[in-house]
């Protein structure tokens, strides 16, 4: 009897958390991806398959679900990622196409905040933030960071403070490398 109560409670919770006709485990298949996502895959001689993409559910949207899609064979930060919205009718569209690592976090609105990190070169990393505004994602913040010896600093003031701390900690070589990169000065 007790097992029935727990089972019924679980079914009730699933029913409350999902809308009518909606699965409690939203999915997105390769066949449902928009054409511009499939373009790279379709250029190959082989058809697009499930193992060509990594597809992860990200969030519930007011009219459907949001998925993060990446190419499966691409582990590099320079690879494209797509945020795909799928509505209740099964229609899909690209909400955002970005390169780099993607992190999605709940904000105060109905659509999540998207943050990206892309290594532009050995010495620079770019961070961006995208917020939902007027029916699309818009970039609202971009930060270019200097990267020296695995350490990142934002601008001249931040990097100068880091170089000063390195000198105080008796790491003159590190301080010089920071000043060299940030100010473009070669030291002898």
JSON list of C-alpha atoms in Angstrom, two decimals:
[
{"chain": "A", "resi": 1, "resn": "UNK", "atom": "CA", "xyz": [0.00, 0.00, 0.00]},
{"chain": "A", "resi": 2, "resn": "UNK", "atom": "CA", "xyz": [2.79, 2.40, 0.92]},
{"chain": "A", "resi": 3, "resn": "UNK", "atom": "CA", "xyz": [4.55, 1.75, -2.40]},
{"chain": "A", "resi": 4, "resn": "UNK", "atom": "CA", "xyz": [1.37, 2.73, -4.25]},
{"chain": "A", "resi": 5, "resn": "UNK", "atom": "CA", "xyz": [1.23, 6.04, -2.40]},
{"chain": "A", "resi": 6, "resn": "UNK", "atom": "CA", "xyz": [4.86, 6.84, -3.32]},
{"chain": "A", "resi": 7, "resn": "UNK", "atom": "CA", "xyz": [4.29, 5.78, -6.92]},
{"chain": "A", "resi": 8, "resn": "UNK", "atom": "CA", "xyz": [1.13, 7.90, -7.15]},
{"chain": "A", "resi": 9, "resn": "UNK", "atom": "CA", "xyz": [2.98, 10.86, -5.58]},
{"chain": "A", "resi": 10, "resn": "UNK", "atom": "CA", "xyz": [5.78, 10.58, -8.13]},
{"chain": "A", "resi": 11, "resn": "UNK", "atom": "CA", "xyz": [3.30, 10.43, -11.02]},
{"chain": "A", "resi": 12, "resn": "UNK", "atom": "CA", "xyz": [1.46, 13.45, -9.64]},
{"chain": "A", "resi": 13, "resn": "UNK", "atom": "CA", "xyz": [4.71, 15.43, -9.36]},
{"chain": "A", "resi": 14, "resn": "UNK", "atom": "CA", "xyz": [5.62, 14.61, -12.96]},
{"chain": "A", "resi": 15, "resn": "UNK", "atom": "CA", "xyz": [2.15, 15.63, -14.10]},
{"chain": "A", "resi": 16, "resn": "UNK", "atom": "CA", "xyz": [2.28, 18.94, -12.24]},
{"chain": "A", "resi": 17, "resn": "UNK", "atom": "CA", "xyz": [5.74, 19.82, -13.57]},
{"chain": "A", "resi": 18, "resn": "UNK", "atom": "CA", "xyz": [4.85, 19.20, -17.21]},
{"chain": "A", "resi": 19, "resn": "UNK", "atom": "CA", "xyz": [2.25, 20.79, -19.42]},
{"chain": "A", "resi": 20, "resn": "UNK", "atom": "CA", "xyz": [-0.43, 18.87, -21.25]},
{"chain": "A", "resi": 21, "resn": "UNK", "atom": "CA", "xyz": [1.08, 16.74, -24.02]},
{"chain": "A", "resi": 22, "resn": "UNK", "atom": "CA", "xyz": [4.62, 17.51, -22.90]},
{"chain": "A", "resi": 23, "resn": "UNK", "atom": "CA", "xyz": [7.28, 15.03, -21.88]},
{"chain": "A", "resi": 24, "resn": "UNK", "atom": "CA", "xyz": [8.96, 15.29, -18.50]},
{"chain": "A", "resi": 25, "resn": "UNK", "atom": "CA", "xyz": [12.23, 14.53, -20.32]},
{"chain": "A", "resi": 26, "resn": "UNK", "atom": "CA", "xyz": [12.47, 16.96, -23.26]},
{"chain": "A", "resi": 27, "resn": "UNK", "atom": "CA", "xyz": [14.51, 15.76, -26.22]},
{"chain": "A", "resi": 28, "resn": "UNK", "atom": "CA", "xyz": [15.87, 17.18, -29.44]},
{"chain": "A", "resi": 29, "resn": "UNK", "atom": "CA", "xyz": [16.96, 14.87, -32.24]},
{"chain": "A", "resi": 30, "resn": "UNK", "atom": "CA", "xyz": [19.35, 15.57, -35.10]},
{"chain": "A", "resi": 31, "resn": "UNK", "atom": "CA", "xyz": [16.46, 15.41, -37.58]},
{"chain": "A", "resi": 32, "resn": "UNK", "atom": "CA", "xyz": [14.87, 18.35, -35.73]},
{"chain": "A", "resi": 33, "resn": "UNK", "atom": "CA", "xyz": [17.92, 20.65, -35.90]},
{"chain": "A", "resi": 34, "resn": "UNK", "atom": "CA", "xyz": [17.60, 23.80, -38.04]},
{"chain": "A", "resi": 35, "resn": "UNK", "atom": "CA", "xyz": [19.23, 23.70, -41.48]},
{"chain": "A", "resi": 36, "resn": "UNK", "atom": "CA", "xyz": [21.98, 26.19, -40.60]},
{"chain": "A", "resi": 37, "resn": "UNK", "atom": "CA", "xyz": [23.20, 23.87, -37.83]},
{"chain": "A", "resi": 38, "resn": "UNK", "atom": "CA", "xyz": [23.20, 20.88, -40.17]},
{"chain": "A", "resi": 39, "resn": "UNK", "atom": "CA", "xyz": [25.07, 22.77, -42.91]},
{"chain": "A", "resi": 40, "resn": "UNK", "atom": "CA", "xyz": [28.58, 21.72, -41.76]},
{"chain": "A", "resi": 41, "resn": "UNK", "atom": "CA", "xyz": [27.53, 18.12, -41.36]},
{"chain": "A", "resi": 42, "resn": "UNK", "atom": "CA", "xyz": [25.64, 18.07, -44.67]},
{"chain": "A", "resi": 43, "resn": "UNK", "atom": "CA", "xyz": [28.76, 19.24, -46.52]},
{"chain": "A", "resi": 44, "resn": "UNK", "atom": "CA", "xyz": [30.34, 15.85, -45.76]},
{"chain": "A", "resi": 45, "resn": "UNK", "atom": "CA", "xyz": [29.53, 12.85, -47.92]},
{"chain": "A", "resi": 46, "resn": "UNK", "atom": "CA", "xyz": [27.82, 11.10, -44.98]},
{"chain": "A", "resi": 47, "resn": "UNK", "atom": "CA", "xyz": [24.42, 12.15, -43.64]},
{"chain": "A", "resi": 48, "resn": "UNK", "atom": "CA", "xyz": [24.10, 13.80, -40.25]},
{"chain": "A", "resi": 49, "resn": "UNK", "atom": "CA", "xyz": [23.65, 11.29, -37.45]},
{"chain": "A", "resi": 50, "resn": "UNK", "atom": "CA", "xyz": [23.00, 11.41, -33.71]},
{"chain": "A", "resi": 51, "resn": "UNK", "atom": "CA", "xyz": [26.70, 10.85, -32.97]},
{"chain": "A", "resi": 52, "resn": "UNK", "atom": "CA", "xyz": [27.66, 13.99, -34.97]},
{"chain": "A", "resi": 53, "resn": "UNK", "atom": "CA", "xyz": [26.29, 16.23, -32.23]},
{"chain": "A", "resi": 54, "resn": "UNK", "atom": "CA", "xyz": [26.23, 16.61, -28.45]},
{"chain": "A", "resi": 55, "resn": "UNK", "atom": "CA", "xyz": [22.76, 17.83, -27.50]},
{"chain": "A", "resi": 56, "resn": "UNK", "atom": "CA", "xyz": [21.97, 18.90, -23.94]},
{"chain": "A", "resi": 57, "resn": "UNK", "atom": "CA", "xyz": [18.73, 20.23, -22.53]},
{"chain": "A", "resi": 58, "resn": "UNK", "atom": "CA", "xyz": [19.40, 23.60, -20.88]},
{"chain": "A", "resi": 59, "resn": "UNK", "atom": "CA", "xyz": [16.19, 25.27, -19.73]},
{"chain": "A", "resi": 60, "resn": "UNK", "atom": "CA", "xyz": [12.44, 25.48, -19.92]},
{"chain": "A", "resi": 61, "resn": "UNK", "atom": "CA", "xyz": [11.26, 28.48, -21.96]},
{"chain": "A", "resi": 62, "resn": "UNK", "atom": "CA", "xyz": [7.84, 30.13, -21.87]},
{"chain": "A", "resi": 63, "resn": "UNK", "atom": "CA", "xyz": [6.93, 28.41, -25.16]},
{"chain": "A", "resi": 64, "resn": "UNK", "atom": "CA", "xyz": [9.12, 25.30, -25.13]},
{"chain": "A", "resi": 65, "resn": "UNK", "atom": "CA", "xyz": [12.64, 24.19, -24.27]},
{"chain": "A", "resi": 66, "resn": "UNK", "atom": "CA", "xyz": [16.20, 25.39, -24.85]},
{"chain": "A", "resi": 67, "resn": "UNK", "atom": "CA", "xyz": [18.99, 23.02, -25.91]},
{"chain": "A", "resi": 68, "resn": "UNK", "atom": "CA", "xyz": [22.75, 23.49, -26.27]},
{"chain": "A", "resi": 69, "resn": "UNK", "atom": "CA", "xyz": [24.11, 21.79, -29.39]},
{"chain": "A", "resi": 70, "resn": "UNK", "atom": "CA", "xyz": [27.81, 21.22, -30.15]},
{"chain": "A", "resi": 71, "resn": "UNK", "atom": "CA", "xyz": [29.65, 19.20, -32.74]},
{"chain": "A", "resi": 72, "resn": "UNK", "atom": "CA", "xyz": [30.64, 15.89, -31.14]},
{"chain": "A", "resi": 73, "resn": "UNK", "atom": "CA", "xyz": [34.10, 15.65, -32.68]},
{"chain": "A", "resi": 74, "resn": "UNK", "atom": "CA", "xyz": [35.08, 19.18, -31.65]},
{"chain": "A", "resi": 75, "resn": "UNK", "atom": "CA", "xyz": [36.70, 19.63, -28.25]},
{"chain": "A", "resi": 76, "resn": "UNK", "atom": "CA", "xyz": [38.38, 22.90, -29.19]},
{"chain": "A", "resi": 77, "resn": "UNK", "atom": "CA", "xyz": [37.07, 26.18, -27.74]},
{"chain": "A", "resi": 78, "resn": "UNK", "atom": "CA", "xyz": [36.97, 27.67, -31.23]},
{"chain": "A", "resi": 79, "resn": "UNK", "atom": "CA", "xyz": [34.12, 25.35, -32.25]},
{"chain": "A", "resi": 80, "resn": "UNK", "atom": "CA", "xyz": [30.62, 26.65, -32.77]},
{"chain": "A", "resi": 81, "resn": "UNK", "atom": "CA", "xyz": [27.81, 26.01, -30.33]},
{"chain": "A", "resi": 82, "resn": "UNK", "atom": "CA", "xyz": [24.15, 26.71, -30.88]},
{"chain": "A", "resi": 83, "resn": "UNK", "atom": "CA", "xyz": [21.30, 27.43, -28.51]},
{"chain": "A", "resi": 84, "resn": "UNK", "atom": "CA", "xyz": [18.25, 25.87, -30.11]},
{"chain": "A", "resi": 85, "resn": "UNK", "atom": "CA", "xyz": [14.69, 26.57, -29.01]},
{"chain": "A", "resi": 86, "resn": "UNK", "atom": "CA", "xyz": [12.06, 23.89, -29.59]},
{"chain": "A", "resi": 87, "resn": "UNK", "atom": "CA", "xyz": [8.43, 24.93, -29.12]},
{"chain": "A", "resi": 88, "resn": "UNK", "atom": "CA", "xyz": [5.47, 22.73, -28.18]},
{"chain": "A", "resi": 89, "resn": "UNK", "atom": "CA", "xyz": [4.66, 22.17, -31.87]},
{"chain": "A", "resi": 90, "resn": "UNK", "atom": "CA", "xyz": [8.13, 20.68, -32.42]},
{"chain": "A", "resi": 91, "resn": "UNK", "atom": "CA", "xyz": [9.42, 23.67, -34.42]},
{"chain": "A", "resi": 92, "resn": "UNK", "atom": "CA", "xyz": [13.04, 24.59, -33.83]},
{"chain": "A", "resi": 93, "resn": "UNK", "atom": "CA", "xyz": [15.08, 27.72, -34.35]},
{"chain": "A", "resi": 94, "resn": "UNK", "atom": "CA", "xyz": [18.58, 28.95, -33.56]},
{"chain": "A", "resi": 95, "resn": "UNK", "atom": "CA", "xyz": [18.46, 31.42, -30.67]},
{"chain": "A", "resi": 96, "resn": "UNK", "atom": "CA", "xyz": [22.20, 32.07, -30.55]},
{"chain": "A", "resi": 97, "resn": "UNK", "atom": "CA", "xyz": [25.30, 30.84, -32.37]},
{"chain": "A", "resi": 98, "resn": "UNK", "atom": "CA", "xyz": [28.62, 31.34, -30.57]},
{"chain": "A", "resi": 99, "resn": "UNK", "atom": "CA", "xyz": [32.16, 30.01, -30.48]},
{"chain": "A", "resi": 100, "resn": "UNK", "atom": "CA", "xyz": [33.89, 28.92, -27.29]},
{"chain": "A", "resi": 101, "resn": "UNK", "atom": "CA", "xyz": [32.81, 27.42, -24.00]},
{"chain": "A", "resi": 102, "resn": "UNK", "atom": "CA", "xyz": [29.18, 28.15, -23.20]},
{"chain": "A", "resi": 103, "resn": "UNK", "atom": "CA", "xyz": [27.63, 28.44, -19.76]},
{"chain": "A", "resi": 104, "resn": "UNK", "atom": "CA", "xyz": [23.94, 29.07, -19.22]},
{"chain": "A", "resi": 105, "resn": "UNK", "atom": "CA", "xyz": [22.60, 30.42, -15.94]},
{"chain": "A", "resi": 106, "resn": "UNK", "atom": "CA", "xyz": [19.16, 31.36, -14.73]},
{"chain": "A", "resi": 107, "resn": "UNK", "atom": "CA", "xyz": [18.60, 35.07, -14.55]},
{"chain": "A", "resi": 108, "resn": "UNK", "atom": "CA", "xyz": [15.63, 37.05, -13.35]},
{"chain": "A", "resi": 109, "resn": "UNK", "atom": "CA", "xyz": [13.82, 36.83, -16.70]},
{"chain": "A", "resi": 110, "resn": "UNK", "atom": "CA", "xyz": [12.10, 34.00, -18.53]},
{"chain": "A", "resi": 111, "resn": "UNK", "atom": "CA", "xyz": [15.19, 33.33, -20.68]},
{"chain": "A", "resi": 112, "resn": "UNK", "atom": "CA", "xyz": [18.55, 32.29, -19.21]},
{"chain": "A", "resi": 113, "resn": "UNK", "atom": "CA", "xyz": [21.72, 34.36, -19.35]},
{"chain": "A", "resi": 114, "resn": "UNK", "atom": "CA", "xyz": [24.40, 32.97, -21.68]},
{"chain": "A", "resi": 115, "resn": "UNK", "atom": "CA", "xyz": [28.09, 33.42, -20.93]},
{"chain": "A", "resi": 116, "resn": "UNK", "atom": "CA", "xyz": [30.90, 32.44, -23.27]},
{"chain": "A", "resi": 117, "resn": "UNK", "atom": "CA", "xyz": [34.65, 32.06, -22.91]},
{"chain": "A", "resi": 118, "resn": "UNK", "atom": "CA", "xyz": [36.89, 31.86, -25.96]},
{"chain": "A", "resi": 119, "resn": "UNK", "atom": "CA", "xyz": [40.67, 31.69, -26.05]},
{"chain": "A", "resi": 120, "resn": "UNK", "atom": "CA", "xyz": [41.58, 34.05, -28.88]},
{"chain": "A", "resi": 121, "resn": "UNK", "atom": "CA", "xyz": [45.30, 33.34, -28.73]},
{"chain": "A", "resi": 122, "resn": "UNK", "atom": "CA", "xyz": [47.93, 32.16, -26.31]},
{"chain": "A", "resi": 123, "resn": "UNK", "atom": "CA", "xyz": [47.81, 35.56, -24.62]},
{"chain": "A", "resi": 124, "resn": "UNK", "atom": "CA", "xyz": [44.16, 36.63, -24.78]},
{"chain": "A", "resi": 125, "resn": "UNK", "atom": "CA", "xyz": [40.80, 35.31, -23.62]},
{"chain": "A", "resi": 126, "resn": "UNK", "atom": "CA", "xyz": [37.44, 36.85, -24.45]},
{"chain": "A", "resi": 127, "resn": "UNK", "atom": "CA", "xyz": [34.44, 36.65, -22.12]},
{"chain": "A", "resi": 128, "resn": "UNK", "atom": "CA", "xyz": [30.97, 37.65, -23.29]},
{"chain": "A", "resi": 129, "resn": "UNK", "atom": "CA", "xyz": [27.51, 37.81, -21.81]},
{"chain": "A", "resi": 130, "resn": "UNK", "atom": "CA", "xyz": [24.27, 37.55, -23.79]},
{"chain": "A", "resi": 131, "resn": "UNK", "atom": "CA", "xyz": [20.88, 38.57, -22.43]},
{"chain": "A", "resi": 132, "resn": "UNK", "atom": "CA", "xyz": [17.42, 38.10, -23.92]},
{"chain": "A", "resi": 133, "resn": "UNK", "atom": "CA", "xyz": [16.05, 41.40, -25.18]},
{"chain": "A", "resi": 134, "resn": "UNK", "atom": "CA", "xyz": [13.33, 42.29, -27.71]},
{"chain": "A", "resi": 135, "resn": "UNK", "atom": "CA", "xyz": [12.88, 38.76, -29.02]},
{"chain": "A", "resi": 136, "resn": "UNK", "atom": "CA", "xyz": [16.54, 37.75, -29.43]},
{"chain": "A", "resi": 137, "resn": "UNK", "atom": "CA", "xyz": [19.81, 37.29, -27.56]},
{"chain": "A", "resi": 138, "resn": "UNK", "atom": "CA", "xyz": [22.02, 40.37, -27.57]},
{"chain": "A", "resi": 139, "resn": "UNK", "atom": "CA", "xyz": [25.60, 40.71, -26.38]},
{"chain": "A", "resi": 140, "resn": "UNK", "atom": "CA", "xyz": [25.52, 42.92, -23.30]},
{"chain": "A", "resi": 141, "resn": "UNK", "atom": "CA", "xyz": [29.08, 42.57, -22.06]},
{"chain": "A", "resi": 142, "resn": "UNK", "atom": "CA", "xyz": [32.48, 41.74, -23.53]},
{"chain": "A", "resi": 143, "resn": "UNK", "atom": "CA", "xyz": [35.75, 41.53, -21.63]},
{"chain": "A", "resi": 144, "resn": "UNK", "atom": "CA", "xyz": [39.13, 40.95, -23.22]},
{"chain": "A", "resi": 145, "resn": "UNK", "atom": "CA", "xyz": [41.54, 39.49, -20.70]},
{"chain": "A", "resi": 146, "resn": "UNK", "atom": "CA", "xyz": [45.32, 39.26, -20.86]},
{"chain": "A", "resi": 147, "resn": "UNK", "atom": "CA", "xyz": [46.55, 35.78, -20.04]},
{"chain": "A", "resi": 148, "resn": "UNK", "atom": "CA", "xyz": [50.09, 35.46, -18.69]},
{"chain": "A", "resi": 149, "resn": "UNK", "atom": "CA", "xyz": [51.40, 32.23, -17.15]},
{"chain": "A", "resi": 150, "resn": "UNK", "atom": "CA", "xyz": [47.86, 30.95, -16.62]},
{"chain": "A", "resi": 151, "resn": "UNK", "atom": "CA", "xyz": [46.85, 34.16, -14.85]},
{"chain": "A", "resi": 152, "resn": "UNK", "atom": "CA", "xyz": [44.26, 36.56, -16.30]},
{"chain": "A", "resi": 153, "resn": "UNK", "atom": "CA", "xyz": [43.95, 40.29, -15.79]},
{"chain": "A", "resi": 154, "resn": "UNK", "atom": "CA", "xyz": [41.52, 42.71, -17.42]},
{"chain": "A", "resi": 155, "resn": "UNK", "atom": "CA", "xyz": [43.07, 46.09, -18.20]},
{"chain": "A", "resi": 156, "resn": "UNK", "atom": "CA", "xyz": [46.20, 48.09, -17.54]},
{"chain": "A", "resi": 157, "resn": "UNK", "atom": "CA", "xyz": [45.23, 48.97, -13.95]},
{"chain": "A", "resi": 158, "resn": "UNK", "atom": "CA", "xyz": [44.30, 45.39, -13.06]},
{"chain": "A", "resi": 159, "resn": "UNK", "atom": "CA", "xyz": [47.43, 43.98, -14.72]},
{"chain": "A", "resi": 160, "resn": "UNK", "atom": "CA", "xyz": [49.70, 46.63, -13.18]},
{"chain": "A", "resi": 161, "resn": "UNK", "atom": "CA", "xyz": [48.32, 45.70, -9.75]},
{"chain": "A", "resi": 162, "resn": "UNK", "atom": "CA", "xyz": [49.03, 42.03, -10.50]},
{"chain": "A", "resi": 163, "resn": "UNK", "atom": "CA", "xyz": [52.59, 42.88, -11.58]},
{"chain": "A", "resi": 164, "resn": "UNK", "atom": "CA", "xyz": [53.11, 44.92, -8.41]},
{"chain": "A", "resi": 165, "resn": "UNK", "atom": "CA", "xyz": [51.86, 41.99, -6.29]},
{"chain": "A", "resi": 166, "resn": "UNK", "atom": "CA", "xyz": [54.27, 39.70, -8.17]},
{"chain": "A", "resi": 167, "resn": "UNK", "atom": "CA", "xyz": [57.16, 42.04, -7.36]},
{"chain": "A", "resi": 168, "resn": "UNK", "atom": "CA", "xyz": [56.09, 42.19, -3.71]},
{"chain": "A", "resi": 169, "resn": "UNK", "atom": "CA", "xyz": [56.06, 38.36, -3.68]},
{"chain": "A", "resi": 170, "resn": "UNK", "atom": "CA", "xyz": [59.60, 38.34, -5.15]},
{"chain": "A", "resi": 171, "resn": "UNK", "atom": "CA", "xyz": [58.41, 37.09, -8.58]},
{"chain": "A", "resi": 172, "resn": "UNK", "atom": "CA", "xyz": [60.21, 39.64, -10.73]},
{"chain": "A", "resi": 173, "resn": "UNK", "atom": "CA", "xyz": [60.13, 37.43, -13.84]},
{"chain": "A", "resi": 174, "resn": "UNK", "atom": "CA", "xyz": [56.36, 37.18, -13.69]},
{"chain": "A", "resi": 175, "resn": "UNK", "atom": "CA", "xyz": [55.99, 40.93, -13.14]},
{"chain": "A", "resi": 176, "resn": "UNK", "atom": "CA", "xyz": [58.16, 41.61, -16.19]},
{"chain": "A", "resi": 177, "resn": "UNK", "atom": "CA", "xyz": [56.14, 39.17, -18.35]},
{"chain": "A", "resi": 178, "resn": "UNK", "atom": "CA", "xyz": [52.92, 40.93, -17.33]},
{"chain": "A", "resi": 179, "resn": "UNK", "atom": "CA", "xyz": [54.31, 44.36, -18.18]},
{"chain": "A", "resi": 180, "resn": "UNK", "atom": "CA", "xyz": [55.75, 43.07, -21.44]},
{"chain": "A", "resi": 181, "resn": "UNK", "atom": "CA", "xyz": [52.45, 41.74, -22.65]},
{"chain": "A", "resi": 182, "resn": "UNK", "atom": "CA", "xyz": [50.20, 44.52, -21.37]},
{"chain": "A", "resi": 183, "resn": "UNK", "atom": "CA", "xyz": [52.37, 47.50, -22.30]},
{"chain": "A", "resi": 184, "resn": "UNK", "atom": "CA", "xyz": [54.21, 45.95, -25.25]},
{"chain": "A", "resi": 185, "resn": "UNK", "atom": "CA", "xyz": [57.56, 46.84, -23.74]},
{"chain": "A", "resi": 186, "resn": "UNK", "atom": "CA", "xyz": [60.48, 44.48, -24.25]},
{"chain": "A", "resi": 187, "resn": "UNK", "atom": "CA", "xyz": [62.78, 44.36, -21.24]},
{"chain": "A", "resi": 188, "resn": "UNK", "atom": "CA", "xyz": [66.40, 43.37, -21.32]}
]
